[in-house]
Coordinates of C-alpha atoms and ligand atoms in Angstrom, one line a residue:
X22 CA 56.6 128.4 -33.1
X23 CA 57.6 132.1 -33.5
X24 CA 60.7 132.0 -30.9
X25 CA 60.1 135.5 -29.9
X26 CA 56.1 135.0 -29.3
X27 CA 56.4 132.6 -26.3
X28 CA 56.8 134.1 -22.7
X29 CA 57.8 130.8 -21.3
X30 CA 61.0 130.8 -23.5
X31 CA 61.7 134.1 -21.4
X32 CA 61.9 131.8 -18.4
X33 CA 65.3 130.6 -18.8
X34 CA 68.7 132.0 -18.5
X35 CA 70.4 132.7 -21.7
X36 CA 74.3 133.9 -22.2
X37 CA 74.1 137.6 -23.7
X38 CA 77.5 138.9 -23.6
X39 CA 81.1 137.9 -23.0
X40 CA 82.2 139.5 -19.8
X41 CA 85.3 140.9 -21.2
X42 CA 83.2 143.4 -23.6
X43 CA 82.1 145.2 -20.5
X44 CA 85.4 146.4 -19.3
X45 CA 85.3 149.8 -21.2
X46 CA 81.4 150.5 -20.3
X47 CA 77.9 149.7 -20.7
X48 CA 76.8 147.5 -24.0
X49 CA 73.3 147.2 -25.7
X50 CA 72.2 143.9 -26.5
X51 CA 68.8 142.8 -27.7
X52 CA 67.0 139.3 -26.4
X53 CA 63.5 138.3 -27.6
X54 CA 62.9 141.6 -29.3
X55 CA 63.8 143.6 -25.8
X56 CA 66.7 146.1 -26.1
X57 CA 68.6 145.9 -22.8
X58 CA 71.7 147.7 -21.2
X59 CA 74.2 145.4 -19.7
X60 CA 77.0 146.5 -17.3
X61 CA 79.3 145.8 -14.4
X62 CA 78.8 147.1 -10.9
X63 CA 81.1 148.4 -8.5
X64 CA 81.8 144.8 -7.3
X65 CA 82.7 143.7 -11.1
X66 CA 79.4 141.8 -11.5
X67 CA 77.0 141.9 -14.7
X68 CA 73.7 144.0 -14.2
X69 CA 70.9 144.2 -16.8
X70 CA 68.1 146.4 -17.3
X71 CA 65.8 147.8 -20.1
X72 CA 67.7 150.1 -22.4
X73 CA 65.6 153.2 -21.7
X74 CA 65.8 155.8 -19.7
X75 CA 62.5 156.4 -17.7
X76 CA 62.9 160.2 -18.2
X77 CA 63.2 160.9 -22.0
X78 CA 64.0 157.3 -23.4
X79 CA 67.3 157.8 -24.1
X80 CA 69.5 154.7 -24.4
X81 CA 71.5 153.9 -21.1
X82 CA 74.1 151.8 -23.3
X83 CA 75.2 155.1 -24.6
X84 CA 75.9 156.4 -21.5
X85 CA 78.9 155.6 -18.6
X86 CA 79.3 154.2 -15.5
X87 CA 79.4 155.8 -12.1
X88 CA 80.0 154.0 -8.4
X89 CA 78.5 150.7 -10.2
X90 CA 75.4 152.8 -11.8
X91 CA 74.7 153.3 -15.3
X92 CA 74.6 156.6 -15.9
X93 CA 72.2 158.2 -18.8
X94 CA 74.0 160.2 -21.3
X95 CA 71.0 162.7 -21.7
X96 CA 70.5 164.3 -18.2
X97 CA 72.9 162.2 -16.1
X98 CA 70.3 160.2 -13.9
X99 CA 72.2 157.1 -12.6
X100 CA 70.7 153.7 -11.8
X101 CA 71.9 150.7 -10.2
X102 CA 71.3 147.0 -10.8
X103 CA 68.1 146.8 -9.2
X104 CA 66.9 149.6 -11.7
X105 CA 66.8 152.1 -8.7
X106 CA 67.8 155.6 -9.7
X107 CA 71.0 156.5 -7.5
X108 CA 72.0 159.8 -8.7
X109 CA 69.6 162.7 -9.5
X110 CA 72.3 165.7 -10.8
X111 CA 69.6 168.2 -11.3
X112 CA 68.3 168.0 -7.5
X113 CA 70.1 168.4 -4.0
X114 CA 67.9 166.0 -2.7
X115 CA 69.5 163.2 -1.2
X116 CA 67.4 160.3 -2.6
X117 CA 65.9 160.6 -6.3
X118 CA 62.4 160.2 -6.1
X119 CA 61.2 156.5 -6.0
X120 CA 59.1 156.6 -9.3
X121 CA 62.6 157.2 -10.7
X122 CA 63.2 153.6 -11.9
X123 CA 63.9 151.4 -14.6
X124 CA 63.1 147.5 -15.0
X125 CA 66.0 145.3 -14.3
X126 CA 66.6 141.7 -15.0
X127 CA 68.1 138.6 -13.4
X128 CA 71.5 138.7 -14.4
X129 CA 74.7 136.5 -13.4
X130 CA 78.0 135.7 -14.3
X131 CA 79.1 132.2 -15.4
X132 CA 81.5 130.6 -17.6
X133 CA 83.2 134.3 -18.7
X134 CA 79.7 135.2 -19.6
X135 CA 76.5 137.5 -18.9
X136 CA 73.5 135.5 -18.4
X137 CA 70.0 137.2 -18.4
X138 CA 66.9 135.5 -17.6
X139 CA 64.1 138.0 -18.5
X140 CA 61.2 136.0 -16.3
X141 CA 61.4 133.8 -13.2
X142 CA 63.7 131.1 -14.6
X143 CA 62.2 127.6 -14.4
X144 CA 65.6 126.1 -14.2
X145 CA 68.9 127.4 -13.7
X146 CA 72.1 128.2 -15.9
X147 CA 73.4 124.3 -17.3
X148 CA 76.2 122.9 -15.4
X149 CA 78.8 122.1 -18.4
X150 CA 80.8 118.8 -18.2
X151 CA 84.4 119.4 -18.2
X152 CA 84.4 123.2 -16.7
X153 CA 86.8 123.3 -13.8
X154 CA 88.0 119.7 -14.2
X155 CA 91.9 119.8 -13.8
X156 CA 93.6 119.5 -17.0
X157 CA 91.1 121.3 -19.1
X158 CA 91.1 125.0 -20.6
X159 CA 88.2 126.9 -21.8
X160 CA 88.5 128.6 -25.3
X161 CA 86.1 131.5 -26.4
X162 CA 85.1 130.8 -29.8
X163 CA 82.1 133.1 -31.4
X164 CA 80.1 135.9 -30.3
X165 CA 78.2 137.1 -33.4
X166 CA 74.7 137.0 -34.9
X167 CA 73.3 134.3 -37.0
X168 CA 70.2 134.5 -39.0
X169 CA 68.3 131.4 -38.2
X170 CA 66.0 130.2 -35.6
X171 CA 67.3 129.0 -32.6
X172 CA 65.6 125.8 -32.7
X173 CA 66.9 125.3 -36.4
X174 CA 70.4 125.6 -35.2
X175 CA 69.9 123.3 -32.3
X176 CA 68.5 120.2 -33.9
X177 CA 71.5 120.8 -36.5
X178 CA 73.9 120.1 -33.6
X179 CA 72.4 116.8 -32.9
X180 CA 71.6 115.7 -36.8
X181 CA 74.0 113.0 -37.7
X182 CA 72.8 112.9 -41.2
X183 CA 73.9 116.4 -42.3
X184 CA 77.4 115.5 -41.5
X185 CA 78.0 114.2 -45.0
X186 CA 76.8 116.7 -46.8
X187 CA 77.3 119.9 -45.1
X188 CA 80.9 119.1 -43.8
X189 CA 82.1 117.1 -46.5
X190 CA 85.1 119.7 -46.7
X191 CA 85.9 119.7 -43.1
X192 CA 85.0 116.5 -41.4
X193 CA 82.3 114.6 -43.2
X194 CA 82.5 112.1 -46.2
X195 CA 79.9 112.0 -48.8
X196 CA 80.9 108.8 -49.8
X197 CA 79.4 107.8 -46.6
X198 CA 75.9 109.1 -46.1
X199 CA 74.2 106.7 -43.5
X200 CA 74.3 108.5 -40.3
X201 CA 75.8 107.2 -37.1
X202 CA 73.2 105.7 -34.6
X203 CA 72.4 107.3 -31.7
X204 CA 71.3 106.5 -27.9
X205 CA 68.9 109.3 -26.5
X206 CA 68.0 109.7 -22.9
X207 CA 65.3 112.4 -22.2
X208 CA 65.5 114.3 -18.8
X209 CA 63.6 116.8 -17.4
X210 CA 64.8 119.7 -19.2
X211 CA 66.4 118.1 -22.3
X212 CA 68.1 115.2 -23.3
X213 CA 71.4 113.3 -23.4
X214 CA 72.6 111.9 -26.5
X215 CA 75.7 109.4 -27.2
X216 CA 77.0 108.5 -30.6
X217 CA 79.9 107.2 -32.4
X218 CA 80.7 108.8 -35.6
X219 CA 83.4 108.3 -38.1
X220 CA 84.9 111.4 -39.4
X221 CA 87.5 112.5 -41.8
X222 CA 90.0 115.4 -41.6
X223 CA 90.1 117.2 -44.8
X224 CA 90.3 120.8 -44.2
X225 CA 94.1 121.3 -43.8
X226 CA 97.1 120.1 -42.0
X227 CA 96.7 122.5 -39.2
X228 CA 93.4 121.2 -38.6
X229 CA 94.9 117.7 -38.5
X230 CA 96.8 118.8 -35.5
X231 CA 93.8 119.7 -33.6
X232 CA 92.1 116.7 -34.2
X233 CA 93.8 113.4 -34.8
X234 CA 97.1 112.1 -36.5
X235 CA 95.4 110.4 -39.2
X236 CA 92.9 111.1 -42.1
X237 CA 90.0 109.4 -40.6
X238 CA 88.9 108.9 -36.7
X239 CA 85.9 108.3 -34.4
X240 CA 84.4 110.6 -32.7
X241 CA 82.9 109.3 -29.1
X242 CA 80.3 111.7 -28.3
X243 CA 78.3 112.5 -25.5
X244 CA 75.8 115.6 -26.3
X245 CA 73.2 117.3 -24.3
X246 CA 70.5 119.4 -25.1
X247 CA 69.5 121.9 -22.5
X248 CA 66.2 123.5 -23.2
X249 CA 65.6 125.6 -25.3
X250 CA 68.6 126.7 -27.1
X251 CA 71.9 125.3 -25.5
X252 CA 73.8 122.1 -26.4
X253 CA 77.1 120.7 -25.2
X254 CA 78.8 118.1 -27.2
X255 CA 81.5 116.4 -25.6
X256 CA 83.8 114.8 -28.1
X257 CA 86.4 112.3 -27.3
X258 CA 89.0 111.0 -29.7
X259 CA 90.9 107.5 -29.6
X260 CA 93.9 109.6 -28.5
X261 CA 92.4 110.6 -25.4
X262 CA 91.7 114.4 -26.6
X263 CA 88.7 115.9 -25.4
X264 CA 87.0 118.6 -27.2
X265 CA 83.7 119.6 -25.5
X266 CA 81.9 122.4 -27.5
X267 CA 79.0 124.5 -26.1
X268 CA 76.7 126.3 -28.5
X269 CA 74.4 128.9 -27.1
X270 CA 71.8 130.4 -29.1
X271 CA 70.1 133.4 -27.8
X272 CA 67.1 134.7 -29.8
X273 CA 67.1 138.6 -30.8
X274 CA 64.2 138.8 -32.8
X275 CA 62.3 136.0 -35.2
X276 CA 65.0 134.5 -37.3
X277 CA 67.9 136.1 -35.8
X278 CA 70.1 134.8 -32.8
X279 CA 73.2 135.7 -31.1
X280 CA 75.5 132.7 -31.3
X281 CA 77.9 132.0 -28.3
X282 CA 80.1 129.1 -28.7
X283 CA 83.2 128.1 -26.3
X284 CA 85.2 124.9 -25.8
X285 CA 86.7 123.1 -23.2
X286 CA 90.0 121.0 -24.1
X287 CA 92.4 118.8 -22.2
X288 CA 95.5 119.9 -24.6
X289 CA 97.7 122.9 -24.0
X290 CA 98.0 126.1 -26.0
X291 CA 101.8 124.8 -26.9
X292 CA 100.1 121.8 -28.5
X293 CA 97.5 123.6 -30.1
X294 CA 97.3 126.9 -30.2
X295 CA 93.3 128.4 -29.6
X296 CA 93.5 130.3 -32.9
X297 CA 93.7 127.0 -34.7
X298 CA 90.8 125.4 -32.5
X299 CA 88.6 128.3 -33.5
X300 CA 89.8 128.4 -37.3
X301 CA 88.4 124.9 -37.5
X302 CA 85.5 125.7 -35.7
X303 CA 84.7 128.6 -37.7
X304 CA 84.7 126.9 -40.8
X305 CA 82.4 124.4 -39.4
X306 CA 79.9 126.8 -38.4
X307 CA 80.4 128.5 -41.8
X308 CA 79.1 125.6 -43.4
X309 CA 76.1 125.0 -41.4
X310 CA 74.9 128.6 -41.6
X311 CA 75.3 128.6 -45.2
X312 CA 72.3 126.0 -45.2
X313 CA 70.8 127.1 -41.6
X314 CA 70.3 130.7 -42.8
X315 CA 68.2 129.7 -45.8
X316 CA 65.8 127.7 -43.5
X317 CA 62.4 128.9 -42.6
X318 CA 62.6 130.4 -38.9
X319 CA 59.1 129.2 -38.1
X320 CA 59.5 125.5 -37.1
X321 CA 56.3 123.6 -36.7
X322 CA 56.5 122.0 -33.2
X323 CA 53.1 119.9 -33.7
X324 CA 54.6 117.0 -36.4
X325 CA 50.8 115.7 -36.3
X326 CA 50.3 119.1 -38.4
X327 CA 52.0 117.8 -41.3
X328 CA 54.1 120.5 -42.5
X329 CA 57.5 118.9 -42.6
X330 CA 58.7 115.7 -43.3
X331 CA 60.9 113.4 -41.3
X332 CA 63.4 110.5 -41.2
X333 CA 64.5 108.5 -38.5
X334 CA 67.9 110.0 -37.6
X335 CA 65.7 113.2 -37.3
X336 CA 64.6 111.6 -33.6
X337 CA 66.6 114.4 -31.6
X338 CA 65.0 117.3 -33.7
X339 CA 61.5 115.5 -33.3
X340 CA 62.3 115.4 -29.2
X341 CA 63.1 118.9 -29.2
X342 CA 59.6 119.5 -31.0
X343 CA 57.6 117.5 -28.7
X344 CA 59.6 118.6 -25.5
X345 CA 59.0 122.3 -26.5
X346 CA 55.2 122.1 -27.5
X347 CA 54.7 120.4 -24.1
X348 CA 56.6 123.3 -22.4
X349 CA 54.2 125.7 -24.3
X350 CA 51.0 123.8 -23.5
X351 CA 51.9 123.6 -20.1
X352 CA 51.9 127.1 -19.8
X353 CA 48.8 127.7 -22.0
X354 CA 50.6 128.7 -24.7
X355 CA 50.0 127.8 -28.4
X356 CA 52.3 127.8 -31.4
X357 CA 51.8 129.8 -34.4
X358 CA 52.2 127.5 -37.3
X359 CA 53.8 128.3 -40.4
X360 CA 52.0 128.7 -43.5
X361 CA 53.3 126.5 -46.6
X362 CA 53.3 128.5 -49.8
X363 CA 51.5 126.7 -51.9
X364 CA 49.6 125.1 -49.0
X365 CA 50.5 121.3 -48.6
X366 CA 50.0 118.3 -46.1
X367 CA 52.7 115.8 -45.8
X368 CA 51.8 112.4 -45.8
X369 CA 51.3 111.0 -42.3
X370 CA 52.9 107.5 -42.6
X371 CA 56.4 109.3 -42.9
X372 CA 55.7 111.6 -40.4
X373 CA 56.1 109.1 -37.2
X374 CA 59.9 107.7 -37.8
X375 CA 59.2 105.9 -34.2
X376 CA 57.3 103.5 -36.1
X377 CA 60.1 102.8 -38.4
X378 CA 62.5 101.3 -35.5
Ligands
LIG230 S1 66.7 161.2 -20.7 FE1 67.7 159.9 -19.2 S2 68.3 161.4 -17.8 FE2 66.9 162.6 -19.0
LIG231 FE1 76.6 121.0 -38.4

C-alpha cells in the first residue's frame, strides 16, 4: 500500500499541528502530498485551506492574519475559513468577486491539536481514554517528521516481539525474547488489544522515577488502534501509575509522516516533571525509529501475495493489513504491491499465523 495513493485514507481526521504553534500566524503543513495553510480565525478556532493563493499561486502560509482571515503576502487578498475571499485591497468593491476563493478543509481543535480531514470523514476524531478524567494531566511529547510509513509505525506500537531487541537499553530484556500473549478484539474502525508485559528499567535513575520503584515490573496494557494511523496504549503499573500514550502518524509523502505524541498521566509535575517523561519516551521512540526508518515504506496489505513472512505475535499487524485491505476494496481501490528485488515469494505455510494457534 502506498499511503498517499489512496483517496479513502483521506477520509479520516489526522492531527496536523499543535494549537500552540499557531499563535504567531499561519503555518504550512503537508498531508498526503497536499500543502496546506493552517491558521486561527477570529474566535481562535483553527482553519485549514490549500496553501496556494488563487491569484498568482503565492504560499498563503507566508502571509499574515487579518480579522480571522489569512492574508496573501503577494497582493493582500484575504481568505476566511471557508476559503472565501473576504478582502480585496485593489478594489473599492464591498464584496470581492465570488470566483476569488480557495479550497478549504474540515478542521477541528481537539486535545490541543488541529485535526484536518481532507475528504468527508468516515468516522470522527478518536475519543481517547483518560482525557478529562479527574487526576490526569496531559503532556505534549513530540511533533516531528519520521521517515517511515504510517503502517510500519502503527504495527510497531502493537508488536510485543520487538521489545526485547529494539528496547533492551530502555525497558526490554534481550534475555527474555518470548513475546507477551495478547488478547485482540476487533471493532468497526480498529481493534483493542490487552496484554501483560514484563519490562525492565535500564535507562537511568531519572527514568526509574518515572515508571516504577524496582528494576523490573509489569505493564498491564490496554491498547487501541484507530484506523488508519492512530493508537493509544494505556499502561497501568502495579503502583497504580497510569501512563496512557497517544501516537498519531499523519502521512506527509510516501515514506514520511508527522509524528504527534502526547500522554495522559495520573501523577503530578512535582512527582515526575514532564521533561523526564518526554526524555524517556524520546529514548524509546529513537530506538524504534533507528529500525523503522530502515524499513520499506510500501507495506503489502494482502498477505496472500507472499511478499513478507509472519509469525504468531504479528497478529495485530496482520489484522491491520486485513482491515485496511478491506477498507480499500470497499471503496473500489487496489493496493500497489511492492516489488521485491530480487523477486521472491515466501512460503505460504508460514504466512498464516492463525493456523499456528
Ligand atoms: S498572489 Fe495572492 S493576492 Fe496575488
Ligand atoms: Fe517500540
